[in-house]
Amino acid sequence: METTVRVDENCRLWVQSRGDEHAVPVLLVMGANTSGLGWPERFVDDLAERYRVIRYDHRDTGRSSRVFDEHPYAIRDLATDAVAVLDALDVERAHVVGMSMGGVLVQLLLLDHPHRLRGATLFGSAALGVQLAGGPQEGDGLPGVDPRLLTMWERIFEQRSPEEELAWRVEHWRLLNGDVLEFDPDWFRELERRIMAHSGTHRQSWAHASADPGGLDRGDELLGVTTPTLVIEAPEDPVAPPPHAEYLAKALGGAKRVEIPGMGHALSEPVLGPLVSTIRRHVEEVEAERRG
């Protein structure tokens, strides 16, 4: 099922729901500047065997409204978009899975909308308050982004032909994948072709890179989170490398931490099975606890 959710008079979000609509809902929150189709089809299908899986395009991605140039917004506004999606689909409470910036948004949901969450899973993300999550902390001792990525990000605003853009995105995924697991360029090329077809353009918006990061310096509030939360550690992540996951899990107090060996900052085919199994295990544990 596909629908369009109206956030306000300027912004509409593309939303897709897959699986039994009466099953436990799982909301997928993607990273910065990435369409909901960044969640691979196999990943969504495997989760949808048991759950009602909801994914959506952030504003300025995919088929959602491109509004930033005329109506600038803050990163924190993207978190309230997730709540708008749940409201529109009449979902009272959902398990929420956040990757990268999506993990930052899930942290905001844990703080501001805990009554809408059954549980949470985060990976590829830094804790609120640290620099990678838009915060001011410089002396936390945590490593930064791989310099190879920083060099590549210097070119993100360049104009490229469709063929050049596709090649750039595949190379970007190559770096994000890390240096351990095998990288299949054809697999990621097909993923990006689907995203481009879905978006109707090869031009990727980088609005989230320009969005206001204000209001993300809230790391000291995370200890108060009581929602059952899982942090997945990706040991080869070049964006939020170890010990970011450990730091985040400790900041969240009671959060569990599970490592997926070899995983980087990309949903490459070798990690999909372990990732689905890990998320399923967490959801089932939370639901069993809820049933008493």
C-alpha positions as a LaTeX table, in Angstrom:
\begin{tabular}{lrrr}
\hline
Residue & $x$ (\AA) & $y$ (\AA) & $z$ (\AA) \\
\hline
Met1 & 0.00 & 0.00 & 0.00 \\
Glu2 & 1.30 & 3.42 & $-0.99$ \\
Thr3 & $-0.08$ & 6.76 & 0.14 \\
Thr4 & 0.82 & 10.41 & 0.53 \\
Val5 & 0.89 & 11.98 & 3.97 \\
Arg6 & 0.31 & 15.70 & 4.30 \\
Val7 & 2.55 & 17.23 & 6.99 \\
Asp8 & 1.52 & 20.84 & 6.36 \\
Glu9 & 0.44 & 23.07 & 3.48 \\
Asn10 & 3.91 & 22.84 & 1.92 \\
Cys11 & 5.04 & 19.29 & 2.59 \\
Arg12 & 3.76 & 15.86 & 1.61 \\
Leu13 & 5.54 & 12.57 & 2.24 \\
Trp14 & 5.48 & 9.38 & 0.18 \\
Val15 & 4.73 & 6.40 & 2.43 \\
Gln16 & 4.60 & 2.67 & 1.78 \\
Ser17 & 3.20 & $-0.01$ & 4.07 \\
Arg18 & 3.95 & $-3.68$ & 3.48 \\
Gly19 & 2.77 & $-6.80$ & 5.31 \\
Asp20 & $-0.31$ & $-7.63$ & 7.38 \\
Glu21 & $-1.85$ & $-4.33$ & 8.50 \\
His22 & $-2.89$ & $-6.01$ & 11.76 \\
Ala23 & 0.65 & $-7.18$ & 12.56 \\
Val24 & 3.06 & $-5.41$ & 14.89 \\
Pro25 & 4.12 & $-2.18$ & 13.10 \\
Val26 & 7.77 & $-1.45$ & 12.35 \\
Leu27 & 8.65 & 2.04 & 11.08 \\
Leu28 & 11.91 & 2.38 & 9.11 \\
Val29 & 13.66 & 5.76 & 9.35 \\
Met30 & 16.38 & 6.20 & 6.74 \\
Gly31 & 19.52 & 8.32 & 6.87 \\
Ala32 & 20.22 & 11.78 & 5.51 \\
Asn33 & 19.39 & 12.67 & 1.91 \\
Thr34 & 18.23 & 9.12 & 1.23 \\
Ser35 & 14.88 & 7.91 & $-0.07$ \\
Gly36 & 12.95 & 5.22 & 1.74 \\
Leu37 & 13.97 & 2.94 & $-1.12$ \\
Gly38 & 17.41 & 2.97 & 0.46 \\
Trp39 & 15.96 & 0.13 & 2.55 \\
Pro40 & 16.58 & $-2.82$ & 0.18 \\
Glu41 & 13.59 & $-4.79$ & $-1.06$ \\
Arg42 & 14.83 & $-8.06$ & 0.43 \\
Phe43 & 15.24 & $-6.39$ & 3.83 \\
Val44 & 11.70 & $-4.98$ & 3.74 \\
Asp45 & 10.18 & $-8.23$ & 2.44 \\
Asp46 & 11.88 & $-10.34$ & 5.11 \\
Leu47 & 10.64 & $-8.09$ & 7.91 \\
Ala48 & 7.18 & $-7.94$ & 6.34 \\
Glu49 & 6.81 & $-11.71$ & 6.71 \\
Arg50 & 6.08 & $-11.05$ & 10.40 \\
Tyr51 & 5.39 & $-7.33$ & 10.76 \\
Arg52 & 3.63 & $-4.40$ & 9.17 \\
Val53 & 6.65 & $-2.59$ & 7.73 \\
Ile54 & 6.36 & 1.13 & 7.01 \\
Arg55 & 8.95 & 3.11 & 5.09 \\
Tyr56 & 8.76 & 6.62 & 3.74 \\
Asp57 & 10.68 & 9.29 & 1.86 \\
His58 & 12.04 & 12.10 & 4.01 \\
Arg59 & 11.10 & 15.53 & 2.72 \\
Asp60 & 13.47 & 16.51 & $-0.12$ \\
Thr61 & 14.01 & 12.87 & $-1.09$ \\
Gly62 & 12.26 & 10.43 & $-3.41$ \\
Arg63 & 8.66 & 11.34 & $-4.15$ \\
Ser64 & 8.20 & 13.58 & $-1.12$ \\
Ser65 & 8.00 & 17.37 & $-1.43$ \\
Arg66 & 11.15 & 19.32 & $-2.28$ \\
Val67 & 10.67 & 22.24 & 0.05 \\
Phe68 & 13.96 & 23.25 & 1.64 \\
Asp69 & 14.89 & 26.07 & $-0.75$ \\
Glu70 & 11.66 & 27.97 & $-0.10$ \\
His71 & 10.83 & 26.62 & 3.36 \\
Pro72 & 14.02 & 25.73 & 5.27 \\
Tyr73 & 13.62 & 23.37 & 8.21 \\
Ala74 & 15.66 & 21.84 & 11.01 \\
Ile75 & 16.83 & 18.25 & 11.39 \\
Arg76 & 14.52 & 17.93 & 14.39 \\
Asp77 & 11.55 & 18.62 & 12.08 \\
Leu78 & 12.31 & 15.36 & 10.31 \\
Ala79 & 11.58 & 13.54 & 13.57 \\
Thr80 & 8.11 & 15.06 & 13.78 \\
Asp81 & 7.58 & 13.91 & 10.17 \\
Ala82 & 7.91 & 10.33 & 11.45 \\
Val83 & 5.14 & 10.99 & 13.97 \\
Ala84 & 2.99 & 12.42 & 11.16 \\
Val85 & 3.44 & 9.16 & 9.25 \\
Leu86 & 2.27 & 7.11 & 12.24 \\
Asp87 & $-0.70$ & 9.44 & 12.73 \\
Ala88 & $-1.76$ & 9.19 & 9.09 \\
Leu89 & $-1.66$ & 5.38 & 9.18 \\
Asp90 & $-3.51$ & 5.25 & 12.52 \\
Val91 & $-0.56$ & 3.53 & 14.19 \\
Glu92 & $-0.68$ & 4.21 & 17.90 \\
Arg93 & 2.72 & 2.70 & 18.74 \\
Ala94 & 5.45 & 1.18 & 16.56 \\
His95 & 8.86 & $-0.34$ & 16.76 \\
Val96 & 11.16 & 2.16 & 15.09 \\
Val97 & 14.40 & 1.33 & 13.25 \\
Gly98 & 16.77 & 4.20 & 12.50 \\
Met99 & 19.94 & 4.16 & 10.40 \\
Ser100 & 22.55 & 6.93 & 10.43 \\
Met101 & 20.69 & 10.26 & 10.64 \\
Gly102 & 17.60 & 8.11 & 11.09 \\
Gly103 & 19.15 & 6.94 & 14.36 \\
Val104 & 19.47 & 10.56 & 15.45 \\
Leu105 & 15.79 & 11.09 & 14.64 \\
Val106 & 14.86 & 7.97 & 16.61 \\
Gln107 & 16.72 & 9.36 & 19.63 \\
Leu108 & 14.57 & 12.49 & 19.38 \\
Leu109 & 11.48 & 10.28 & 19.21 \\
Leu110 & 12.65 & 8.41 & 22.31 \\
Leu111 & 12.90 & 11.73 & 24.15 \\
Asp112 & 9.85 & 13.57 & 22.84 \\
His113 & 7.37 & 10.87 & 21.78 \\
Pro114 & 8.10 & 7.76 & 23.88 \\
His115 & 4.39 & 6.96 & 24.07 \\
Arg116 & 4.44 & 6.29 & 20.30 \\
Leu117 & 7.27 & 3.73 & 20.48 \\
Arg118 & 7.02 & 0.05 & 21.40 \\
Gly119 & 10.78 & $-0.32$ & 20.98 \\
Ala120 & 13.70 & 1.12 & 19.04 \\
Thr121 & 16.70 & $-0.11$ & 17.07 \\
Leu122 & 19.56 & 2.18 & 16.03 \\
Phe123 & 22.70 & 1.63 & 13.96 \\
Gly124 & 25.26 & 3.68 & 12.09 \\
Ser125 & 24.43 & 6.59 & 14.37 \\
Ala126 & 26.10 & 8.81 & 16.95 \\
Ala127 & 24.59 & 9.89 & 20.24 \\
Leu128 & 22.85 & 13.22 & 20.52 \\
Gly129 & 25.27 & 15.89 & 21.63 \\
Val130 & 28.38 & 14.61 & 19.85 \\
Gln131 & 29.63 & 16.28 & 16.71 \\
Leu132 & 28.57 & 13.51 & 14.32 \\
Ala133 & 24.99 & 13.99 & 15.49 \\
Gly134 & 25.03 & 17.75 & 15.06 \\
Gly135 & 26.11 & 18.49 & 18.61 \\
Pro136 & 28.90 & 20.71 & 19.92 \\
Gln137 & 30.95 & 18.20 & 21.91 \\
Glu138 & 34.54 & 18.22 & 20.73 \\
Gly139 & 36.27 & 16.58 & 23.67 \\
Asp140 & 34.34 & 13.32 & 23.84 \\
Gly141 & 37.30 & 11.33 & 22.50 \\
Leu142 & 35.23 & 9.67 & 19.78 \\
Pro143 & 36.67 & 9.21 & 16.27 \\
Gly144 & 35.40 & 11.15 & 13.29 \\
Val145 & 34.45 & 10.22 & 9.76 \\
Asp146 & 36.94 & 8.38 & 7.56 \\
Pro147 & 39.01 & 11.03 & 5.70 \\
Arg148 & 38.32 & 9.29 & 2.38 \\
Leu149 & 34.62 & 10.01 & 2.84 \\
Leu150 & 35.26 & 13.60 & 3.86 \\
Thr151 & 37.20 & 14.09 & 0.63 \\
Met152 & 34.34 & 12.62 & $-1.37$ \\
Trp153 & 31.75 & 14.75 & 0.43 \\
Glu154 & 33.56 & 17.87 & $-0.73$ \\
Arg155 & 32.04 & 17.10 & $-4.14$ \\
Ile156 & 28.46 & 16.40 & $-3.10$ \\
Phe157 & 27.07 & 19.61 & $-4.56$ \\
Glu158 & 28.65 & 19.15 & $-7.99$ \\
Gln159 & 26.34 & 18.79 & $-10.99$ \\
Arg160 & 26.74 & 15.44 & $-12.73$ \\
Ser161 & 25.23 & 13.68 & $-15.72$ \\
Pro162 & 23.04 & 10.63 & $-14.98$ \\
Glu163 & 25.93 & 8.27 & $-15.74$ \\
Glu164 & 28.37 & 10.29 & $-13.65$ \\
Glu165 & 25.90 & 10.50 & $-10.77$ \\
Leu166 & 25.34 & 6.75 & $-10.80$ \\
Ala167 & 29.08 & 6.10 & $-10.77$ \\
Trp168 & 29.53 & 8.61 & $-7.93$ \\
Arg169 & 26.85 & 6.95 & $-5.82$ \\
Val170 & 28.28 & 3.46 & $-6.33$ \\
Glu171 & 31.74 & 4.67 & $-5.32$ \\
His172 & 30.18 & 6.35 & $-2.29$ \\
Trp173 & 28.62 & 3.03 & $-1.27$ \\
Arg174 & 31.98 & 1.33 & $-1.78$ \\
Leu175 & 33.53 & 3.56 & 0.87 \\
Leu176 & 30.52 & 3.30 & 3.16 \\
Asn177 & 30.60 & $-0.49$ & 2.94 \\
Gly178 & 33.90 & $-0.63$ & 4.81 \\
Asp179 & 36.97 & $-2.67$ & 3.98 \\
Val180 & 35.98 & $-6.15$ & 5.22 \\
Leu181 & 32.81 & $-7.42$ & 3.54 \\
Glu182 & 32.79 & $-8.05$ & $-0.20$ \\
Phe183 & 31.41 & $-5.14$ & $-2.18$ \\
Asp184 & 29.13 & $-5.85$ & $-5.16$ \\
Pro185 & 29.01 & $-2.73$ & $-7.36$ \\
Asp186 & 26.28 & $-4.20$ & $-9.58$ \\
Trp187 & 24.00 & $-4.71$ & $-6.57$ \\
Phe188 & 24.36 & $-1.10$ & $-5.46$ \\
Arg189 & 24.10 & 0.17 & $-9.05$ \\
Glu190 & 20.71 & $-1.53$ & $-9.36$ \\
Leu191 & 19.65 & $-0.14$ & $-5.97$ \\
Glu192 & 20.47 & 3.39 & $-7.11$ \\
Arg193 & 18.75 & 2.90 & $-10.46$ \\
Arg194 & 15.56 & 2.00 & $-8.58$ \\
Ile195 & 15.95 & 5.06 & $-6.35$ \\
Met196 & 16.46 & 7.34 & $-9.36$ \\
Ala197 & 13.43 & 5.88 & $-11.14$ \\
His198 & 11.36 & 6.26 & $-7.98$ \\
Ser199 & 12.51 & 9.87 & $-7.52$ \\
Gly200 & 12.03 & 10.79 & $-11.17$ \\
Thr201 & 15.46 & 12.41 & $-11.32$ \\
His202 & 19.13 & 11.54 & $-11.05$ \\
Arg203 & 19.77 & 14.76 & $-9.14$ \\
Gln204 & 20.08 & 14.06 & $-5.45$ \\
Ser205 & 19.01 & 16.74 & $-2.99$ \\
Trp206 & 21.50 & 17.50 & $-0.23$ \\
Ala207 & 19.03 & 19.61 & 1.74 \\
His208 & 19.64 & 17.67 & 4.95 \\
Ala209 & 23.29 & 18.71 & 4.85 \\
Ser210 & 22.10 & 22.31 & 5.05 \\
Ala211 & 19.27 & 21.83 & 7.54 \\
Asp212 & 19.52 & 23.52 & 10.94 \\
Pro213 & 21.14 & 21.13 & 13.49 \\
Gly214 & 19.84 & 23.16 & 16.43 \\
Gly215 & 18.19 & 21.26 & 19.25 \\
Leu216 & 20.35 & 18.13 & 18.95 \\
Asp217 & 22.49 & 18.86 & 22.00 \\
Arg218 & 20.40 & 16.65 & 24.25 \\
Gly219 & 22.71 & 13.78 & 25.06 \\
Asp220 & 22.32 & 14.28 & 28.79 \\
Glu221 & 18.61 & 13.45 & 28.48 \\
Leu222 & 19.18 & 9.99 & 26.98 \\
Leu223 & 19.78 & 8.33 & 30.36 \\
Gly224 & 16.11 & 8.89 & 31.12 \\
Val225 & 14.93 & 6.76 & 28.18 \\
Thr226 & 12.90 & 3.75 & 29.30 \\
Thr227 & 11.77 & 2.45 & 25.89 \\
Pro228 & 13.45 & $-0.91$ & 25.15 \\
Thr229 & 16.28 & 0.03 & 22.80 \\
Leu230 & 18.85 & $-1.92$ & 20.83 \\
Val231 & 22.05 & $-0.44$ & 19.42 \\
Ile232 & 23.64 & $-2.46$ & 16.61 \\
Glu233 & 27.38 & $-2.07$ & 16.35 \\
Ala234 & 28.86 & $-2.00$ & 12.84 \\
Pro235 & 32.58 & $-2.49$ & 13.49 \\
Glu236 & 33.65 & $-1.38$ & 9.99 \\
Asp237 & 31.47 & 1.75 & 9.90 \\
Pro238 & 33.53 & 4.62 & 8.39 \\
Val239 & 30.97 & 7.26 & 9.45 \\
Ala240 & 30.37 & 6.35 & 13.10 \\
Pro241 & 33.22 & 3.94 & 13.83 \\
Pro242 & 33.73 & 2.16 & 17.15 \\
Pro243 & 33.31 & 3.02 & 19.94 \\
His244 & 30.34 & 5.19 & 18.83 \\
Ala245 & 27.83 & 2.35 & 19.26 \\
Glu246 & 29.19 & 1.53 & 22.71 \\
Tyr247 & 29.03 & 5.21 & 23.68 \\
Leu248 & 25.45 & 5.48 & 22.40 \\
Ala249 & 24.32 & 2.34 & 24.23 \\
Lys250 & 25.81 & 3.62 & 27.50 \\
Ala251 & 24.29 & 7.07 & 26.95 \\
Leu252 & 20.90 & 5.37 & 26.64 \\
Gly253 & 21.38 & 3.64 & 29.96 \\
Gly254 & 19.58 & 0.35 & 29.57 \\
Ala255 & 20.14 & $-0.13$ & 25.83 \\
Lys256 & 21.40 & $-3.47$ & 24.59 \\
Arg257 & 24.28 & $-3.64$ & 22.12 \\
Val258 & 24.81 & $-6.35$ & 19.50 \\
Glu259 & 27.61 & $-6.46$ & 16.93 \\
Ile260 & 27.20 & $-7.63$ & 13.34 \\
Pro261 & 30.70 & $-8.66$ & 12.24 \\
Gly262 & 32.05 & $-6.94$ & 9.15 \\
Met263 & 29.17 & $-4.49$ & 8.87 \\
Gly264 & 29.92 & $-0.99$ & 7.65 \\
His265 & 27.63 & 1.96 & 6.92 \\
Ala266 & 25.87 & 0.27 & 4.01 \\
Leu267 & 23.01 & $-2.21$ & 3.74 \\
Ser268 & 25.00 & $-4.56$ & 1.55 \\
Glu269 & 23.63 & $-7.99$ & 0.75 \\
Pro270 & 25.85 & $-9.92$ & 3.22 \\
Val271 & 24.50 & $-8.00$ & 6.24 \\
Leu272 & 20.79 & $-8.16$ & 5.39 \\
Gly273 & 20.18 & $-11.61$ & 6.86 \\
Pro274 & 21.98 & $-10.93$ & 10.17 \\
Leu275 & 20.38 & $-7.49$ & 10.40 \\
Val276 & 16.84 & $-8.82$ & 9.92 \\
Ser277 & 17.47 & $-11.61$ & 12.45 \\
Thr278 & 18.82 & $-9.14$ & 15.01 \\
Ile279 & 15.88 & $-6.77$ & 14.61 \\
Arg280 & 13.38 & $-9.63$ & 14.75 \\
Arg281 & 14.94 & $-10.95$ & 17.96 \\
His282 & 14.70 & $-7.55$ & 19.60 \\
Val283 & 11.10 & $-7.01$ & 18.51 \\
Glu284 & 10.06 & $-10.45$ & 19.70 \\
Glu285 & 11.76 & $-9.97$ & 23.08 \\
Val286 & 10.00 & $-6.64$ & 23.55 \\
Glu287 & 6.62 & $-8.03$ & 22.51 \\
Ala288 & 7.04 & $-11.02$ & 24.84 \\
Glu289 & 7.79 & $-8.62$ & 27.69 \\
Arg290 & 4.73 & $-6.55$ & 26.81 \\
Arg291 & 2.55 & $-9.66$ & 26.97 \\
Gly292 & 4.00 & $-10.45$ & 30.38 \\
\hline
\end{tabular}
